[in-house]
Tab-separated table of N, CA, C and O in Angstrom:
chain	number	residue	atom	x	y	z
T	1	MET	N	89.025	99.042	177.189
T	1	MET	CA	87.676	99.079	177.022
T	1	MET	C	87.417	100.262	176.104
T	1	MET	O	88.319	101.357	175.973
T	2	PHE	N	86.599	100.351	174.984
T	2	PHE	CA	86.190	101.455	174.245
T	2	PHE	C	84.715	101.465	174.106
T	2	PHE	O	83.853	100.731	174.735
T	3	LEU	N	84.243	102.506	173.552
T	3	LEU	CA	82.816	102.935	173.350
T	3	LEU	C	82.209	102.574	171.980
T	3	LEU	O	83.021	103.018	170.990
T	4	PHE	N	81.228	102.025	171.705
T	4	PHE	CA	80.458	102.018	170.691
T	4	PHE	C	79.346	102.672	170.542
T	4	PHE	O	78.335	102.982	171.453
T	5	TYR	N	79.024	103.215	169.360
T	5	TYR	CA	77.697	104.082	169.104
T	5	TYR	C	76.687	103.088	168.424
T	5	TYR	O	76.836	102.554	167.463
T	6	CYS	N	75.429	102.922	169.243
T	6	CYS	CA	74.632	102.028	168.653
T	6	CYS	C	73.780	102.777	167.541
T	6	CYS	O	73.055	103.542	168.059
T	7	PRO	N	73.670	102.365	166.460
T	7	PRO	CA	72.918	103.044	165.262
T	7	PRO	C	71.459	102.809	165.559
T	7	PRO	O	70.759	103.693	164.952
T	8	TYR	N	70.999	101.975	166.271
T	8	TYR	CA	69.679	101.838	166.422
T	8	TYR	C	69.275	102.478	167.943
T	8	TYR	O	67.934	103.097	167.832
T	9	CYS	N	69.901	102.303	168.927
T	9	CYS	CA	69.565	102.981	170.219
T	9	CYS	C	69.880	104.674	170.130
T	9	CYS	O	69.489	105.238	170.971
T	10	LYS	N	70.684	104.798	169.168
T	10	LYS	CA	71.336	106.205	169.080
T	10	LYS	C	72.037	106.890	170.272
T	10	LYS	O	71.893	107.775	170.763
T	11	GLU	N	72.859	105.583	170.979
T	11	GLU	CA	73.543	105.851	172.213
T	11	GLU	C	74.891	105.459	172.210
T	11	GLU	O	75.208	104.516	171.511
T	12	GLU	N	75.946	105.999	172.557
T	12	GLU	CA	77.265	105.481	172.728
T	12	GLU	C	77.366	104.926	174.233
T	12	GLU	O	76.736	105.362	175.292
T	13	ARG	N	77.662	103.572	173.935
T	13	ARG	CA	77.911	102.650	175.066
T	13	ARG	C	78.978	102.201	175.530
T	13	ARG	O	79.862	101.638	174.145
T	14	GLU	N	79.363	101.191	176.441
T	14	GLU	CA	80.593	100.721	176.884
T	14	GLU	C	80.782	99.379	176.046
T	14	GLU	O	79.738	98.676	175.867
T	15	GLN	N	81.933	98.973	175.695
T	15	GLN	CA	81.973	97.807	175.034
T	15	GLN	C	81.314	96.546	175.612
T	15	GLN	O	80.871	95.552	174.893
T	16	ASN	N	81.402	96.436	176.908
T	16	ASN	CA	80.920	95.190	177.573
T	16	ASN	C	79.366	94.876	177.339
T	16	ASN	O	78.988	93.966	177.662
T	17	GLU	N	78.703	95.879	176.924
T	17	GLU	CA	77.472	95.833	176.405
T	17	GLU	C	77.270	95.070	175.031
T	17	GLU	O	76.182	94.589	174.689
T	18	PHE	N	78.215	94.938	174.320
T	18	PHE	CA	78.006	94.591	172.719
T	18	PHE	C	79.025	93.000	172.856
T	18	PHE	O	79.753	92.662	173.767
T	19	SER	N	78.596	92.404	171.734
T	19	SER	CA	79.307	91.006	171.665
T	19	SER	C	79.949	91.098	170.065
T	19	SER	O	79.169	91.682	169.047
T	20	ALA	N	81.227	90.581	169.834
T	20	ALA	CA	81.513	90.511	168.411
T	20	ALA	C	80.936	89.378	167.790
T	20	ALA	O	80.499	88.420	168.682
T	21	ALA	N	80.507	89.575	166.567
T	21	ALA	CA	79.913	88.472	165.699
T	21	ALA	C	80.592	88.250	164.497
T	21	ALA	O	79.910	87.605	163.719
T	22	GLY	N	81.708	88.386	164.288
T	22	GLY	CA	82.654	87.951	163.293
T	22	GLY	C	82.956	89.066	162.117
T	22	GLY	O	82.355	90.198	162.282
T	23	GLU	N	83.784	88.624	161.110
T	23	GLU	CA	84.115	89.715	160.156
T	23	GLU	C	82.914	89.785	158.918
T	23	GLU	O	81.982	88.797	159.131
T	24	ALA	N	82.615	91.071	158.947
T	24	ALA	CA	81.689	91.416	158.056
T	24	ALA	C	81.862	91.126	156.466
T	24	ALA	O	82.929	91.147	156.017
T	25	PHE	N	80.878	91.177	155.796
T	25	PHE	CA	80.612	90.959	154.240
T	25	PHE	C	81.411	89.687	153.741
T	25	PHE	O	82.155	89.718	152.811
T	26	ILE	N	81.268	88.587	154.416
T	26	ILE	CA	81.432	87.159	154.157
T	26	ILE	C	80.379	86.568	153.338
T	26	ILE	O	79.294	86.527	153.561
T	27	ALA	N	80.860	86.521	151.990
T	27	ALA	CA	79.513	85.999	151.200
T	27	ALA	C	79.492	84.432	151.043
T	27	ALA	O	80.349	83.535	150.989
T	28	ARG	N	78.334	84.079	151.368
T	28	ARG	CA	78.234	82.543	151.510
T	28	ARG	C	77.999	81.951	150.214
T	28	ARG	O	77.348	82.599	149.194
T	29	PRO	N	78.353	81.034	150.140
T	29	PRO	CA	78.494	80.410	148.764
T	29	PRO	C	76.888	80.047	148.304
T	29	PRO	O	76.230	79.774	148.783
T	30	LYS	N	76.879	80.505	146.974
T	30	LYS	CA	75.551	80.499	146.361
T	30	LYS	C	74.836	78.858	146.432
T	30	LYS	O	73.806	78.692	146.492
T	31	THR	N	75.802	77.732	146.206
T	31	THR	CA	75.517	76.343	146.126
T	31	THR	C	76.239	75.660	146.904
T	31	THR	O	77.146	75.017	146.553
T	32	PRO	N	76.273	75.905	148.135
T	32	PRO	CA	76.928	75.251	149.133
T	32	PRO	C	77.363	73.744	149.052
T	32	PRO	O	78.267	73.010	149.580
T	33	GLU	N	76.199	72.906	148.632
T	33	GLU	CA	76.412	71.474	148.432
T	33	GLU	C	76.960	71.061	147.094
T	33	GLU	O	77.605	69.958	146.907
T	34	ALA	N	77.596	72.147	146.304
T	34	ALA	CA	78.360	71.836	145.279
T	34	ALA	C	79.915	72.049	145.390
T	34	ALA	O	80.741	71.771	144.401
T	35	ILE	N	80.088	72.405	146.521
T	35	ILE	CA	81.607	73.034	146.694
T	35	ILE	C	82.169	72.128	147.322
T	35	ILE	O	81.729	71.359	148.318
T	36	SER	N	83.619	72.003	147.481
T	36	SER	CA	84.520	70.942	148.078
T	36	SER	C	84.422	71.375	149.653
T	36	SER	O	83.835	72.325	150.384
T	37	ASP	N	84.906	70.137	150.424
T	37	ASP	CA	84.978	70.058	151.951
T	37	ASP	C	85.741	71.308	152.203
T	37	ASP	O	85.819	72.097	153.285
T	38	GLU	N	86.864	71.315	151.458
T	38	GLU	CA	88.048	72.323	151.863
T	38	GLU	C	87.446	73.776	151.542
T	38	GLU	O	87.691	74.864	152.339
T	39	ASP	N	86.920	74.055	150.643
T	39	ASP	CA	86.097	75.209	150.173
T	39	ASP	C	85.167	75.486	151.279
T	39	ASP	O	84.835	76.775	151.814
T	40	TRP	N	84.398	74.805	151.694
T	40	TRP	CA	83.482	74.894	152.741
T	40	TRP	C	84.217	75.248	154.036
T	40	TRP	O	83.465	76.273	155.029
T	41	ALA	N	84.995	74.564	154.681
T	41	ALA	CA	85.868	75.006	155.569
T	41	ALA	C	86.538	76.107	155.605
T	41	ALA	O	86.558	77.078	156.551
T	42	ASP	N	87.058	76.651	154.393
T	42	ASP	CA	87.377	78.064	154.151
T	42	ASP	C	86.333	78.855	154.526
T	42	ASP	O	86.592	80.047	154.975
T	43	TYR	N	85.068	78.947	153.973
T	43	TYR	CA	84.165	79.753	154.378
T	43	TYR	C	83.488	79.853	155.760
T	43	TYR	O	83.545	80.866	156.487
T	44	VAL	N	83.531	78.701	156.372
T	44	VAL	CA	83.073	78.649	157.928
T	44	VAL	C	84.327	78.776	158.797
T	44	VAL	O	83.923	79.796	159.683
T	45	PHE	N	85.834	78.660	158.649
T	45	PHE	CA	86.474	78.742	159.633
T	45	PHE	C	87.460	79.929	159.556
T	45	PHE	O	88.011	80.315	160.157
T	46	TYR	N	87.671	80.024	158.261
T	46	TYR	CA	89.029	80.907	157.884
T	46	TYR	C	88.651	82.538	157.617
T	46	TYR	O	87.838	82.623	156.752
T	47	ARG	N	89.294	83.398	158.396
T	47	ARG	CA	89.067	84.736	158.169
T	47	ARG	C	90.350	85.603	157.639
T	47	ARG	O	91.581	85.118	157.923
T	48	THR	N	90.205	86.558	157.260
T	48	THR	CA	91.604	87.467	156.910
T	48	THR	C	92.420	87.849	157.700
T	48	THR	O	93.619	87.576	157.864
T	49	ASN	N	91.761	88.158	159.081
T	49	ASN	CA	92.785	88.669	160.301
T	49	ASN	C	93.969	89.610	160.143
T	49	ASN	O	94.895	89.167	160.473
T	50	HIS	N	93.564	90.430	159.299
T	50	HIS	CA	94.528	91.236	158.778
T	50	HIS	C	94.971	92.483	159.732
T	50	HIS	O	93.890	92.732	160.517
T	51	LYS	N	95.936	93.245	159.771
T	51	LYS	CA	96.459	94.125	160.490
T	51	LYS	C	95.770	95.695	159.906
T	51	LYS	O	96.102	95.754	158.295
T	52	GLY	N	95.087	96.601	160.463
T	52	GLY	CA	94.592	97.721	159.810
T	52	GLY	C	93.204	97.702	159.959
T	52	GLY	O	92.511	97.097	160.704
T	53	ASP	N	92.437	98.728	159.137
T	53	ASP	CA	91.147	98.661	159.177
T	53	ASP	C	90.169	97.568	158.604
T	53	ASP	O	90.749	97.027	157.745
T	54	HIS	N	89.307	97.238	159.370
T	54	HIS	CA	88.634	96.052	159.123
T	54	HIS	C	87.234	95.929	159.424
T	54	HIS	O	86.766	96.903	160.581
T	55	TRP	N	86.206	95.726	158.610
T	55	TRP	CA	85.021	95.728	158.942
T	55	TRP	C	84.304	94.322	159.847
T	55	TRP	O	84.698	93.353	159.538
T	56	GLU	N	83.493	94.522	160.988
T	56	GLU	CA	83.215	93.576	161.655
T	56	GLU	C	81.475	93.655	162.166
T	56	GLU	O	81.076	94.740	161.854
T	57	GLN	N	81.026	92.333	162.312
T	57	GLN	CA	79.665	92.473	162.873
T	57	GLN	C	79.776	92.480	164.412
T	57	GLN	O	80.347	91.810	165.079
T	58	TRP	N	78.575	93.358	164.829
T	58	TRP	CA	78.795	93.262	166.490
T	58	TRP	C	77.076	93.467	166.619
T	58	TRP	O	76.250	93.775	165.837
T	59	VAL	N	76.621	92.802	167.972
T	59	VAL	CA	75.275	92.935	168.357
T	59	VAL	C	75.244	93.559	169.912
T	59	VAL	O	76.206	93.299	170.588
T	60	HIS	N	74.320	94.213	169.950
T	60	HIS	CA	74.088	95.172	171.167
T	60	HIS	C	73.372	94.306	172.050
T	60	HIS	O	72.157	94.160	172.263
T	61	THR	N	74.002	93.156	172.641
T	61	THR	CA	73.402	92.237	173.494
T	61	THR	C	72.772	92.886	174.754
T	61	THR	O	71.854	91.994	175.135
T	62	ASN	N	73.195	93.506	175.371
T	62	ASN	CA	72.843	94.360	176.606
T	62	ASN	C	71.686	95.323	176.282
T	62	ASN	O	71.624	96.144	177.181
T	63	GLY	N	71.242	95.608	175.118
T	63	GLY	CA	70.524	96.839	174.455
T	63	GLY	C	69.359	96.269	173.881
T	63	GLY	O	68.576	95.228	174.325
T	64	CYS	N	69.493	96.678	172.596
T	64	CYS	CA	68.116	96.390	171.817
T	64	CYS	C	68.595	95.147	171.085
T	64	CYS	O	67.557	94.664	170.290
T	65	ARG	N	69.528	94.381	170.933
T	65	ARG	CA	70.021	93.145	170.454
T	65	ARG	C	69.737	93.088	168.843
T	65	ARG	O	69.739	92.016	168.300
T	66	LYS	N	70.287	94.246	168.412
T	66	LYS	CA	70.306	94.267	166.907
T	66	LYS	C	71.724	94.018	166.701
T	66	LYS	O	72.666	94.719	167.226
T	67	TYR	N	71.897	93.605	165.344
T	67	TYR	CA	73.404	93.490	164.686
T	67	TYR	C	73.608	94.639	163.911
T	67	TYR	O	72.745	95.371	163.415
T	68	PHE	N	74.872	95.292	163.964
T	68	PHE	CA	75.153	96.414	162.966
T	68	PHE	C	76.476	96.091	162.499
T	68	PHE	O	77.371	95.118	163.090
T	69	ILE	N	77.107	96.962	161.649
T	69	ILE	CA	78.755	96.726	161.266
T	69	ILE	C	79.337	98.138	161.681
T	69	ILE	O	79.044	99.058	161.681
T	70	VAL	N	80.679	97.627	161.991
T	70	VAL	CA	81.643	98.413	162.736
T	70	VAL	C	82.883	98.345	161.740
T	70	VAL	O	83.580	97.302	161.627
T	71	LYS	N	83.527	99.553	161.416
T	71	LYS	CA	84.721	99.620	160.847
T	71	LYS	C	85.581	100.166	161.923
T	71	LYS	O	85.602	101.185	162.558
T	72	ARG	N	86.763	99.085	162.224
T	72	ARG	CA	87.715	99.294	163.376
T	72	ARG	C	89.023	98.860	162.837
T	72	ARG	O	89.428	98.081	162.187
T	73	SER	N	89.990	99.685	163.338
T	73	SER	CA	91.329	99.734	163.295
T	73	SER	C	91.943	98.505	164.183
T	73	SER	O	91.475	98.440	165.286
T	74	THR	N	92.567	97.551	163.660
T	74	THR	CA	92.858	96.235	164.797
T	74	THR	C	94.283	96.526	165.127
T	74	THR	O	94.527	95.815	166.012
T	75	ILE	N	94.856	97.634	164.857
T	75	ILE	CA	95.992	98.216	165.396
T	75	ILE	C	95.962	99.110	166.868
T	75	ILE	O	96.464	98.781	167.797
T	76	ASN	N	94.880	99.948	166.870
T	76	ASN	CA	94.818	100.555	168.283
T	76	ASN	C	93.392	100.624	168.693
T	76	ASN	O	92.712	101.489	169.408
T	77	HIS	N	92.303	99.867	168.084
T	77	HIS	CA	91.106	99.502	168.470
T	77	HIS	C	90.155	100.797	168.009
T	77	HIS	O	89.126	100.853	168.479
T	78	GLU	N	90.460	101.636	167.063
T	78	GLU	CA	89.949	102.954	167.064
T	78	GLU	C	88.755	102.607	166.252
T	78	GLU	O	88.572	101.934	165.262
T	79	ILE	N	87.241	103.250	166.845
T	79	ILE	CA	86.177	102.932	166.014
T	79	ILE	C	86.252	104.029	164.888
T	79	ILE	O	86.095	105.243	165.295
T	80	LEU	N	85.986	103.629	163.439
T	80	LEU	CA	86.108	104.522	162.485
T	80	LEU	C	84.612	104.694	161.868
T	80	LEU	O	84.430	105.835	161.324
T	81	GLN	N	83.927	103.792	161.863
T	81	GLN	CA	82.640	104.134	161.319
T	81	GLN	C	81.605	102.894	161.714
T	81	GLN	O	82.123	101.690	162.126
T	82	VAL	N	80.270	103.320	162.029
T	82	VAL	CA	79.342	102.427	162.484
T	82	VAL	C	78.201	102.483	161.474
T	82	VAL	O	77.735	103.698	161.310
T	83	GLU	N	77.578	101.352	161.034
T	83	GLU	CA	76.629	101.509	160.451
T	83	GLU	C	75.398	100.448	160.688
T	83	GLU	O	75.902	99.417	161.411
T	84	PRO	N	74.173	100.700	160.647
T	84	PRO	CA	73.296	99.533	160.726
T	84	PRO	C	73.272	98.625	159.439
T	84	PRO	O	73.722	98.842	158.485
T	85	PHE	N	72.855	97.406	159.687
T	85	PHE	CA	72.654	96.401	158.550
T	85	PHE	C	71.808	97.003	157.499
T	85	PHE	O	70.718	97.575	157.840
T	86	GLY	N	72.396	96.519	156.363
T	86	GLY	CA	71.439	97.075	154.940
T	86	GLY	C	71.975	98.053	154.506
T	86	GLY	O	71.544	98.755	153.405
T	87	THR	N	73.069	98.836	155.049
T	87	THR	CA	73.638	100.226	154.843
T	87	THR	C	74.589	99.706	153.520
T	87	THR	O	75.337	98.798	153.660
T	88	GLU	N	74.466	100.313	152.245
T	88	GLU	CA	75.406	100.109	151.315
T	88	GLU	C	76.730	100.715	151.493
T	88	GLU	O	76.851	101.935	151.723
T	89	ILE	N	77.817	100.017	151.430
T	89	ILE	CA	79.300	100.191	151.766
T	89	ILE	C	79.866	100.761	150.450
T	89	ILE	O	79.959	99.750	149.621
T	90	SER	N	80.390	101.758	150.198
T	90	SER	CA	81.039	101.933	148.809
T	90	SER	C	82.473	101.425	148.680
T	90	SER	O	83.128	101.285	150.106
T	91	GLU	N	83.114	101.004	147.820
T	91	GLU	CA	84.592	100.701	147.798
T	91	GLU	C	85.415	101.685	148.318
T	91	GLU	O	86.328	101.172	148.940
T	92	GLN	N	85.173	103.026	148.420
T	92	GLN	CA	86.194	103.814	149.000
T	92	GLN	C	86.048	103.726	150.540
T	92	GLN	O	86.917	103.961	151.366
T	93	GLU	N	84.882	103.484	151.184
T	93	GLU	CA	84.727	103.076	152.523
T	93	GLU	C	85.303	101.786	152.983
T	93	GLU	O	85.509	101.436	154.010
T	94	SER	N	85.344	100.794	152.244
T	94	SER	CA	85.559	99.455	152.448
T	94	SER	C	87.204	99.293	152.903
T	94	SER	O	88.180	100.085	152.818
């Protein structure tokens, strides 16, 4: 188990209060009706799932119920950065 800092509640809480909401920064197709079924399936189902630092979306389900983004290492689960939605992330931070 690890601890998350909720950027809205301004508290560090145990992982079991939060729910993972998938990989962050997945761009929705601008015209989904115009793309192929294969491209739509790639958007909906496939993620990078790489080893290393990774941006994810999480929701504080047993708290404020707000979504935020977390940069986490998939190797040791270390939380590297936590930001509220709407925060602009620079290329150096991603």
